[in-house]
mmCIF file of C-alpha atoms in Angstrom:
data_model
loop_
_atom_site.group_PDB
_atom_site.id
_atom_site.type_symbol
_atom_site.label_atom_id
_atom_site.label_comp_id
_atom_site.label_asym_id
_atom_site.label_seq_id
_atom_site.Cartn_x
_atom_site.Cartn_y
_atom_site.Cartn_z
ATOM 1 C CA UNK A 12 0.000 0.000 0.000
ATOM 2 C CA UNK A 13 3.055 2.393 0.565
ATOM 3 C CA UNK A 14 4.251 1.694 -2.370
ATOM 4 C CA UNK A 15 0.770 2.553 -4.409
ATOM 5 C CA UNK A 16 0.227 5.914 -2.254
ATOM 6 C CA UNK A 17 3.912 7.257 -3.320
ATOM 7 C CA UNK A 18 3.434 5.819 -7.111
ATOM 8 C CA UNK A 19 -0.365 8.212 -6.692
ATOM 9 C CA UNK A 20 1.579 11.040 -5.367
ATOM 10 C CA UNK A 21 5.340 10.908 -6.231
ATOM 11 C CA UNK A 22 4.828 13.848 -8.760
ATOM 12 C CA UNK A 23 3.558 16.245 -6.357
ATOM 13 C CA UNK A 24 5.922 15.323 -2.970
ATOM 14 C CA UNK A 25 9.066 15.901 -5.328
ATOM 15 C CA UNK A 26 7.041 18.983 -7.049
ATOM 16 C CA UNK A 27 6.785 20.681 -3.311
ATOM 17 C CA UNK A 28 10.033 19.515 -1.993
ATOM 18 C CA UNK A 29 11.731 20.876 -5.333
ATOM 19 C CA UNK A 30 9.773 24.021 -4.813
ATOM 20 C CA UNK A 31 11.308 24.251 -1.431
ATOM 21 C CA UNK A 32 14.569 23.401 -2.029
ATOM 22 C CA UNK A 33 14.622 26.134 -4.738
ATOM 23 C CA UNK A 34 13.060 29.013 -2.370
ATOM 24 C CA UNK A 35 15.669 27.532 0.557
ATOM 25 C CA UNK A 36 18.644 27.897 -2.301
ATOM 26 C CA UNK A 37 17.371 31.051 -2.894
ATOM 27 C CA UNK A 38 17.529 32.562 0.926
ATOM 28 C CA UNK A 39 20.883 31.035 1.253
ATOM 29 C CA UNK A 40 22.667 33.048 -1.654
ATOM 30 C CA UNK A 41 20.852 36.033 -0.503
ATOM 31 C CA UNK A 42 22.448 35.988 2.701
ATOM 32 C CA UNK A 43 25.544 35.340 1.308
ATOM 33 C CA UNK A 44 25.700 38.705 -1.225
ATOM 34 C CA UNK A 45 23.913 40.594 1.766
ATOM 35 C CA UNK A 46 26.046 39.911 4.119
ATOM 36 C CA UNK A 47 28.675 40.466 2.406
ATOM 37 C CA UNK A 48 27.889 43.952 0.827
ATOM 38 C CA UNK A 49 26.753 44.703 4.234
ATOM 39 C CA UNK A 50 30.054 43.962 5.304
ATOM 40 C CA UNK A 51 31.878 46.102 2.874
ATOM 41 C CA UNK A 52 29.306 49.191 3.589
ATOM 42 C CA UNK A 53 29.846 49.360 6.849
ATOM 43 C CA UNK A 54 26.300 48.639 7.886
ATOM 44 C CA UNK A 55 26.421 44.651 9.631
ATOM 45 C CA UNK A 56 23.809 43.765 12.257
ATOM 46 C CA UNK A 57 22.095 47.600 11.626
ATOM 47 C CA UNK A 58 18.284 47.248 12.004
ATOM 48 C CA UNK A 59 17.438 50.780 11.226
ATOM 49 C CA UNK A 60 19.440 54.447 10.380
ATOM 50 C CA UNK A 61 20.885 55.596 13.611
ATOM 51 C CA UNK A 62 24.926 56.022 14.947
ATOM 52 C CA UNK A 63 27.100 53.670 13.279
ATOM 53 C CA UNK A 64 24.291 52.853 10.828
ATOM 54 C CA UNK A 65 24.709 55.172 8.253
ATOM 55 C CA UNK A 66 21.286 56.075 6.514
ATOM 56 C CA UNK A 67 22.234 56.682 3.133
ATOM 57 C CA UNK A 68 23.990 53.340 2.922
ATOM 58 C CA UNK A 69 21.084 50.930 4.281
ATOM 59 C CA UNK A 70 18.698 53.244 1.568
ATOM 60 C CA UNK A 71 21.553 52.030 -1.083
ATOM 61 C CA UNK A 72 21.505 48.379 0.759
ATOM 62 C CA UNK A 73 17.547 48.342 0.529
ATOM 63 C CA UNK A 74 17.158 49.346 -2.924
ATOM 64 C CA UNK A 75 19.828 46.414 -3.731
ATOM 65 C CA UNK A 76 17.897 43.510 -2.079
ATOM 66 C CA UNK A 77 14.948 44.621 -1.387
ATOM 67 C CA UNK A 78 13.186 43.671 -5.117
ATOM 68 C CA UNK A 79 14.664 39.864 -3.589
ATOM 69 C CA UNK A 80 13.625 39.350 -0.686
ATOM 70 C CA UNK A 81 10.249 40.332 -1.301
ATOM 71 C CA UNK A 82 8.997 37.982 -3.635
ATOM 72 C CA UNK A 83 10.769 35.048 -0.866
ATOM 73 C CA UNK A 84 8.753 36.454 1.730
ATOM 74 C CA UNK A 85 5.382 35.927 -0.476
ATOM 75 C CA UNK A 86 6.346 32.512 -1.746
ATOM 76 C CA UNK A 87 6.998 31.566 1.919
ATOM 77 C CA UNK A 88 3.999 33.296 2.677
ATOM 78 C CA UNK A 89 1.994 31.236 -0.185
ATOM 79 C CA UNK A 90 3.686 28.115 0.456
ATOM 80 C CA UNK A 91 1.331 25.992 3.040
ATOM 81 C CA UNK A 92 -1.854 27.083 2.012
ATOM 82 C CA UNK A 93 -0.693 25.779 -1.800
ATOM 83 C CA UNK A 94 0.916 22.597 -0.468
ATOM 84 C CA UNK A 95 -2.829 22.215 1.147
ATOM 85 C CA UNK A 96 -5.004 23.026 -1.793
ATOM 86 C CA UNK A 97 -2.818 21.080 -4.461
ATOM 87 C CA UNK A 98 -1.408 18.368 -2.569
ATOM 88 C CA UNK A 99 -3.874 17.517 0.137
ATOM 89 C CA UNK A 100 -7.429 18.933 -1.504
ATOM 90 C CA UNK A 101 -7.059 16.050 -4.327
ATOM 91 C CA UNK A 102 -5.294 13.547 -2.299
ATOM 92 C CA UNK A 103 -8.680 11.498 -1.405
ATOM 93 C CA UNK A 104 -11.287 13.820 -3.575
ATOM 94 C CA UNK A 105 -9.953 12.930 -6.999
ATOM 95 C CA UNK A 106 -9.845 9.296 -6.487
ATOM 96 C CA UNK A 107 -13.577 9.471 -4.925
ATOM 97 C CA UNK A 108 -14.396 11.372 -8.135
ATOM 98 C CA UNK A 109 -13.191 8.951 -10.401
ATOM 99 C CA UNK A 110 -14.378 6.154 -8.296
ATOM 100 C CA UNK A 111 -10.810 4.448 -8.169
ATOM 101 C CA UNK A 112 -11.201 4.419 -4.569
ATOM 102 C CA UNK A 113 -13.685 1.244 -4.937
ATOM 103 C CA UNK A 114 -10.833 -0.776 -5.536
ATOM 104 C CA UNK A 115 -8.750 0.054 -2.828
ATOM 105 C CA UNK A 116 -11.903 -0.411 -0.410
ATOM 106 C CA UNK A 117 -12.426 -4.010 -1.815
ATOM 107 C CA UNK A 118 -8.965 -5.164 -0.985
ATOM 108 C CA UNK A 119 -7.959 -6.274 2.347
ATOM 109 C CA UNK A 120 -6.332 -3.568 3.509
ATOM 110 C CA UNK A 121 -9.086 -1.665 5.559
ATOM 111 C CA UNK A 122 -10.449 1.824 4.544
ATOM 112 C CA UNK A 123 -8.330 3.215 7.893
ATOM 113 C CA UNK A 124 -5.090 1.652 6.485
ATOM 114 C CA UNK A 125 -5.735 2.917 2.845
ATOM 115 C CA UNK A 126 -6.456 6.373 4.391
ATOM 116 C CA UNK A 127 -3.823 6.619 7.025
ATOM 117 C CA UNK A 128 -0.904 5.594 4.476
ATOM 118 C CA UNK A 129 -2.057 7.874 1.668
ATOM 119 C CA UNK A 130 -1.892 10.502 4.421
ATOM 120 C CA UNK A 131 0.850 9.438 5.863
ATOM 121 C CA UNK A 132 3.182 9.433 2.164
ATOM 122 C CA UNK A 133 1.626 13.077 1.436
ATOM 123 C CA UNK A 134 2.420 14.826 4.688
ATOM 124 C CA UNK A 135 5.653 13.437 6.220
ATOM 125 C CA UNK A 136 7.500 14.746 2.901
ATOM 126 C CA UNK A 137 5.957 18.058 3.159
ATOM 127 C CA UNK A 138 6.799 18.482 6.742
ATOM 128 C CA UNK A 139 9.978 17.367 6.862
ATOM 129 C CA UNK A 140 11.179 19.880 4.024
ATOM 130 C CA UNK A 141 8.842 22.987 5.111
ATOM 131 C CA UNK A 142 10.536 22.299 8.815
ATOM 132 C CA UNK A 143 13.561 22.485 6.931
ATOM 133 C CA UNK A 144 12.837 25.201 4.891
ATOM 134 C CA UNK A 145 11.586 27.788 8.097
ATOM 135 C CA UNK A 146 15.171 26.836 9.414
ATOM 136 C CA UNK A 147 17.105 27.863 6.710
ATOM 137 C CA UNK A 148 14.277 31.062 6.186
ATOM 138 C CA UNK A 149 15.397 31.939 9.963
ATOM 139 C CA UNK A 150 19.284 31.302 9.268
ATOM 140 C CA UNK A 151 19.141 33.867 5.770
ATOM 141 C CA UNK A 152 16.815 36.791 6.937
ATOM 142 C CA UNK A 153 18.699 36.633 10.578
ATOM 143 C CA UNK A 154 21.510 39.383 10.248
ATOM 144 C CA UNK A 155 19.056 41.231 7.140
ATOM 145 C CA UNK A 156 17.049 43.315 9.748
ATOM 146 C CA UNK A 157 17.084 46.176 7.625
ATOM 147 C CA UNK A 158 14.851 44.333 5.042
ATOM 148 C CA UNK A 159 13.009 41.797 6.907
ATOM 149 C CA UNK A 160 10.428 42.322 9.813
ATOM 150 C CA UNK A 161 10.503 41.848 13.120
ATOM 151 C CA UNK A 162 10.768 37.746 13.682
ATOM 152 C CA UNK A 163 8.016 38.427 16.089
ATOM 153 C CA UNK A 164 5.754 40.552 13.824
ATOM 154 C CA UNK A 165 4.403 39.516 10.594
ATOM 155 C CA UNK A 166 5.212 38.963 7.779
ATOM 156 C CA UNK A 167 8.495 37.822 9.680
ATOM 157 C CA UNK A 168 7.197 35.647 12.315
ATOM 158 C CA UNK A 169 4.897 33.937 10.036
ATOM 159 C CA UNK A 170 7.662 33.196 7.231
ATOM 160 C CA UNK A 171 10.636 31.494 9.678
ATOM 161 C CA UNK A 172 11.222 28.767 12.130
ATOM 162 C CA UNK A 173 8.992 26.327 13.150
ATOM 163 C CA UNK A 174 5.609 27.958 12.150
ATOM 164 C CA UNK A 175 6.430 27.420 8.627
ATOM 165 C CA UNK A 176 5.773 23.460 8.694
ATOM 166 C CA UNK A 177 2.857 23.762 11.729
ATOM 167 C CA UNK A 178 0.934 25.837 8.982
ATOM 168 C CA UNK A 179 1.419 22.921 6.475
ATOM 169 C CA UNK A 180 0.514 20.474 8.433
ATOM 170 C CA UNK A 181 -2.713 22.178 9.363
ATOM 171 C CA UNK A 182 -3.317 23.331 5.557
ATOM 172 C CA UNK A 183 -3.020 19.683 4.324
ATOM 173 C CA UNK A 184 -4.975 18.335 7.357
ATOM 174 C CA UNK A 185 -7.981 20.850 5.939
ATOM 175 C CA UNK A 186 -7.214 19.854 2.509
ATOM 176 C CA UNK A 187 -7.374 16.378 3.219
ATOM 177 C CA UNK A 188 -10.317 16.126 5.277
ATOM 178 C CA UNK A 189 -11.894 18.105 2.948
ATOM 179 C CA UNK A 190 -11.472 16.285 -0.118
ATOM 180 C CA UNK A 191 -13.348 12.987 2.127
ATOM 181 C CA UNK A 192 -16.694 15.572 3.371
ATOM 182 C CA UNK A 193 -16.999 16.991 -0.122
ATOM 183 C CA UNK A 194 -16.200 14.465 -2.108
ATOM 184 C CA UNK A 195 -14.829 17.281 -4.834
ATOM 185 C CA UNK A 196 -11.427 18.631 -5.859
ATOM 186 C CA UNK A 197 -12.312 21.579 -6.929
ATOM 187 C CA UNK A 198 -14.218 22.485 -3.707
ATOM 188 C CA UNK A 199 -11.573 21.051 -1.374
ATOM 189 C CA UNK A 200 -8.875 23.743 -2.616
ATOM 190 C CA UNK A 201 -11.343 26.462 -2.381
ATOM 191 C CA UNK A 202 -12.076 25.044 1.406
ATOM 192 C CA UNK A 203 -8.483 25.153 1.883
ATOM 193 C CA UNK A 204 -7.661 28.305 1.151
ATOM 194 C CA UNK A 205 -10.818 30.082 2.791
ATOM 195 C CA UNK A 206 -10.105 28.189 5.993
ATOM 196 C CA UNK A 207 -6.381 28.767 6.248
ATOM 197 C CA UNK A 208 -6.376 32.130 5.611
ATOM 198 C CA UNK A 209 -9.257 32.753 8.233
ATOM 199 C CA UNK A 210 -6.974 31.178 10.702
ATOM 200 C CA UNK A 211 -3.744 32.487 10.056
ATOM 201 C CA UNK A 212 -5.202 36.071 10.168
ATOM 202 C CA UNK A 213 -7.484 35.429 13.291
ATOM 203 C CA UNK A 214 -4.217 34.014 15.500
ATOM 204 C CA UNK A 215 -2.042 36.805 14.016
ATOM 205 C CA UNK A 216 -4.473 39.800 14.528
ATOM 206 C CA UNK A 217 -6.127 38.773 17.995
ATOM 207 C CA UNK A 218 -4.074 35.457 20.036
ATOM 208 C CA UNK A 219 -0.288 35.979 19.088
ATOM 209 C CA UNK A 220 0.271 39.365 20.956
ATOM 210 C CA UNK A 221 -1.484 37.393 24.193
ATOM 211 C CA UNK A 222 1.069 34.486 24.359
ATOM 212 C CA UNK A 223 2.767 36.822 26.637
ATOM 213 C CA UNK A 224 2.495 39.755 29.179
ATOM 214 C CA UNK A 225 3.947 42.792 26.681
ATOM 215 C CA UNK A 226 6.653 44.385 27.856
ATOM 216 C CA UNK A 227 5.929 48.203 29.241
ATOM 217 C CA UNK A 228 8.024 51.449 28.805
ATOM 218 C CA UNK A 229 7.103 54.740 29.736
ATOM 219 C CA UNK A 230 9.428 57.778 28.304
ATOM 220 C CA UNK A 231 9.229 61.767 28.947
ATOM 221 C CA UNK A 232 7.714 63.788 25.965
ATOM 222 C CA UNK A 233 10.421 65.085 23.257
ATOM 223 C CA UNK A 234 10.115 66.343 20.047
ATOM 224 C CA UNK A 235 10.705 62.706 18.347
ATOM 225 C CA UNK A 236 8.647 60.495 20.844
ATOM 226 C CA UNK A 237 11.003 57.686 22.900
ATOM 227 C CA UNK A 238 14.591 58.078 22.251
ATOM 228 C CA UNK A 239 16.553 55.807 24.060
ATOM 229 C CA UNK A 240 18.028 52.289 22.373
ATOM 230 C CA UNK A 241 16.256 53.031 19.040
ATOM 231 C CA UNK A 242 17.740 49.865 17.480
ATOM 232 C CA UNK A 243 16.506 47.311 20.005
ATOM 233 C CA UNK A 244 13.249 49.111 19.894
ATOM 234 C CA UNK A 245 13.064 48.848 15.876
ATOM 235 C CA UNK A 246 13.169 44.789 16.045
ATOM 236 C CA UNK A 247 10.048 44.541 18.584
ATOM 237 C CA UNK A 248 6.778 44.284 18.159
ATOM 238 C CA UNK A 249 4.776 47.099 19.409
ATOM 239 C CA UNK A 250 0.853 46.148 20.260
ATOM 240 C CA UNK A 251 0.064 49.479 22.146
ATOM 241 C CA UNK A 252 0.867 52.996 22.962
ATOM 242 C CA UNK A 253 -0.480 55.745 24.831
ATOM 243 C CA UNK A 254 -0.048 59.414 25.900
ATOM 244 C CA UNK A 255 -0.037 60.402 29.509
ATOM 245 C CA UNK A 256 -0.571 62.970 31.677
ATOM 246 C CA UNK A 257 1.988 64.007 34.968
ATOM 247 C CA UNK A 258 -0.596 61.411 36.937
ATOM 248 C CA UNK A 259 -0.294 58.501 34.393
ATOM 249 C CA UNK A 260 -3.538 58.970 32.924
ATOM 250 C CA UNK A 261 -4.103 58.600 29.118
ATOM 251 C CA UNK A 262 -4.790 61.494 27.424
ATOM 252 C CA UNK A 263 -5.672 61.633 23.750
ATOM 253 C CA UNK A 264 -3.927 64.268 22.112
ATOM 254 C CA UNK A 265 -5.635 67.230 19.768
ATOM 255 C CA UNK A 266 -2.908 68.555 17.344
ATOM 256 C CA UNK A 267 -3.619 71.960 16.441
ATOM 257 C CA UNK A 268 -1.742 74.204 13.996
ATOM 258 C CA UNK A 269 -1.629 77.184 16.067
ATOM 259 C CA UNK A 270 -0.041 75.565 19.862
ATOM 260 C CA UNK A 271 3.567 75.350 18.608
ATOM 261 C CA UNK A 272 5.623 72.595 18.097
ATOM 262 C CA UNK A 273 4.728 69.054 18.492
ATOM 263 C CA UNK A 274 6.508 68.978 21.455
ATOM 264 C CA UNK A 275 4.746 72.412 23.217
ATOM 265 C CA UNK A 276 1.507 70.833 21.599
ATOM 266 C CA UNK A 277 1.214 67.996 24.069
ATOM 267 C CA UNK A 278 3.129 69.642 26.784
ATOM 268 C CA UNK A 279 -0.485 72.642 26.913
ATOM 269 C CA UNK A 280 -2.732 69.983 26.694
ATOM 270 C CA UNK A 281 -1.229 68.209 30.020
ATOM 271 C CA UNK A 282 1.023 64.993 28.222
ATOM 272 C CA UNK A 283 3.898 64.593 30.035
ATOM 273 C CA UNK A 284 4.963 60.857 28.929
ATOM 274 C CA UNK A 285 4.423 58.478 26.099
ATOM 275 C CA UNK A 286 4.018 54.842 26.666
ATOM 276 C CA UNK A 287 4.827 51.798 24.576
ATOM 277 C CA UNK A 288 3.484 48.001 25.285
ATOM 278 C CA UNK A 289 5.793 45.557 23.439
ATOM 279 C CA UNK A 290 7.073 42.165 22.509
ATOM 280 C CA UNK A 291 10.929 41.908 22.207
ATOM 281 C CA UNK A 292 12.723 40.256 19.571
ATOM 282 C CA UNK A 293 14.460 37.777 22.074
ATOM 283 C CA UNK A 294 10.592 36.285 22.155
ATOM 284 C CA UNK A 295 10.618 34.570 18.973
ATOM 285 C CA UNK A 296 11.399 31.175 19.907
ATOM 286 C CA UNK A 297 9.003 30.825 22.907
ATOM 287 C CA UNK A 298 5.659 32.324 20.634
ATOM 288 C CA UNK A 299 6.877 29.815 17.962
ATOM 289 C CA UNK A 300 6.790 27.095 19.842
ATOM 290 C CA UNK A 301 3.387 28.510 21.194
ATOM 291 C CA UNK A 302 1.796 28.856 18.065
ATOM 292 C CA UNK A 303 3.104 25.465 16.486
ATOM 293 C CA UNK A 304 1.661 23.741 19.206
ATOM 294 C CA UNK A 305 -1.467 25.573 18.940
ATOM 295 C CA UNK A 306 -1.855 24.888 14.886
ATOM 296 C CA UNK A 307 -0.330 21.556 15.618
ATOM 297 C CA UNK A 308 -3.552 20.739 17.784
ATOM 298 C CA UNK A 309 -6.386 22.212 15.410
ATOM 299 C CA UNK A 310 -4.339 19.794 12.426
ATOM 300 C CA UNK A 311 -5.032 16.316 15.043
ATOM 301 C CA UNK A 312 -9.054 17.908 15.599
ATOM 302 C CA UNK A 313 -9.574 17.765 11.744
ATOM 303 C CA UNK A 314 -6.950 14.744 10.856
ATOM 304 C CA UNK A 315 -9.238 12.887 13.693
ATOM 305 C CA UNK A 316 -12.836 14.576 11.874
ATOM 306 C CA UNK A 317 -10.519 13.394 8.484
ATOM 307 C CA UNK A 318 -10.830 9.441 10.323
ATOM 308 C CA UNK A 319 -14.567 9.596 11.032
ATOM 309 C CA UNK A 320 -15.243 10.802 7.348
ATOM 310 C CA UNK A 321 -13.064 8.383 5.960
ATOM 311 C CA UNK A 322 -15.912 5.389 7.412
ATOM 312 C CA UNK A 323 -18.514 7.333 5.103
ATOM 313 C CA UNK A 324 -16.962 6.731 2.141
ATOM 314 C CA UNK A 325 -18.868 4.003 -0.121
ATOM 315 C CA UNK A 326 -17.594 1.495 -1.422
#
């Protein structure tokens, strides 16, 4: 039975690990060049303009490898929900469709063993190279601050480390157990996508930022807002901010063209501080391994609704 599932699917395991090993290729010779012209401007390990980080030279490094790194960031952004809809949406719907799965029912093998190899051959692949490939993602964009994201806001958190294969796993799960309900290619990609993408933006826009108590930081007015360690603040993720009064009240601020500066502005309407709620960078690791084990639960709820559907199939 191994043997059948990989001769059914052989074309599109190597098609996605091929895919991955190109986009994984790719990172690694952009970190090279980067690193190296980075190197030879002056500007390693700068984040954002500032002393010793020469502005005119990470504009220059930007407009380099910026057009590059770009289009990685979309294919790794692309990359699960596509694995889903075109490698798990017609893994069990197109041989229900063409009613090949009749003869795999009438042999002895058992409808869970024909199911849970076919999954099995389909999904291991794909999540040992999209593991792979969020390691290597996490190794390039590491020392490219300057063009990447925050690893703990999106798009960067969502295109490194672990996350990368937990979203694959959960994307062919969907596809998968769609294909069995429906019964229909076509509408198990379409399920696929919808459903992913509802996820990955609900856990990105409202339960990420709670998988830990922010950081708080509380700074005196000046002209430019907080001040202090500009760098280490550009590589956080910052999920709140407030103005506030000599008493640590918020106050929201009315800017008027006729009270001054920005700075005399807030000052005659009472702000005396600005505050900042935050994630450091340093919390990458722990919310990846959060959110991994969060997608990695949802992918065993519908693999497991994927093994009850599986006994509703006719022979």
């Amino acid at each position: 039975m191994i043997w059948v599932a990989w001769r059914q699917q052989r074309l599109t395991v190597l098609a996605t690990l091929g895919l991955g090993a190109a986009i994984a290729a790719a990172m690694t010779v952009l970190r090279l060049v980067a690193t190296s012209y980075m190197d030879d401007h002056g500007i390693a390990g700068c984040a954002t303009a500032g002393p010793g980080c020469d502005s005119n030279a990470l504009h220059e490094f930007y407009e380099a490898f910026g057009g590059i790194q770009t289009p990685l960031i979309l294919l790794l952004f692309a990359l699960p929900p596509v694995v889903g809809a075109f490698v798990g949406g017609p893994l069990f719907a197109r041989e229900i469709e063409r009613g090949t799965h009749v003869f795999a029912l009438t042999q002895a093998i058992g409808r869970t063993r024909w199911w849970a190899t076919k999954l099995a051959v389909g999904a291991l692949p794909a999540l040992a190279g999209m593991l792979l490939l969020g390691l290597v993602a996490t190794w390039a964009f590491d020392p490219l601050a300057y063009l990447t994201s925050s690893p703990v806001r999106t798009p960067g958190f969502e295109t490194q480390g672990l996350v990368v294969a937990a979203y694959t796993v959960l994307a062919f799960a969907i596809g998968s157990t769609a294909g069995l309900l429906l019964r229909n290619t076509l509408g198990a990609m379409v399920v696929t996508i919808v459903l992913y993408i509802v996820l990955l933006v609900g856990v990105g826009g409202f339960l990420r930022e709670h998988y830990a108590e922010p950081v708080g930081r509380t700074e005196s007015i000046g002209l430019d807002g907080p001040t202090e360690d500009e760098q280490t603040l550009s590589d956080t993720w910052q999920v709140d901010h407030a103005y506030l009064d000599a008493a640590g009240n918020e106050v929201e601020p009315q800017f008027k063209p006729d009270c001054g500066g920005p700075e005399e502005c807030m000052r005659a309407q009472g702000i005396d501080a600005f505050y900042i709620a935050y994630h450091p960078a340093d919390r990458f690791w722990r919310f990846q391994l959060t959110e991994t084990a969060l997608f990695a639960g949802v992918a065993l709820l519908v693999v497991g609704a994927g093994a009850w559907a599986v006994r509703r199939v006719s022979n």
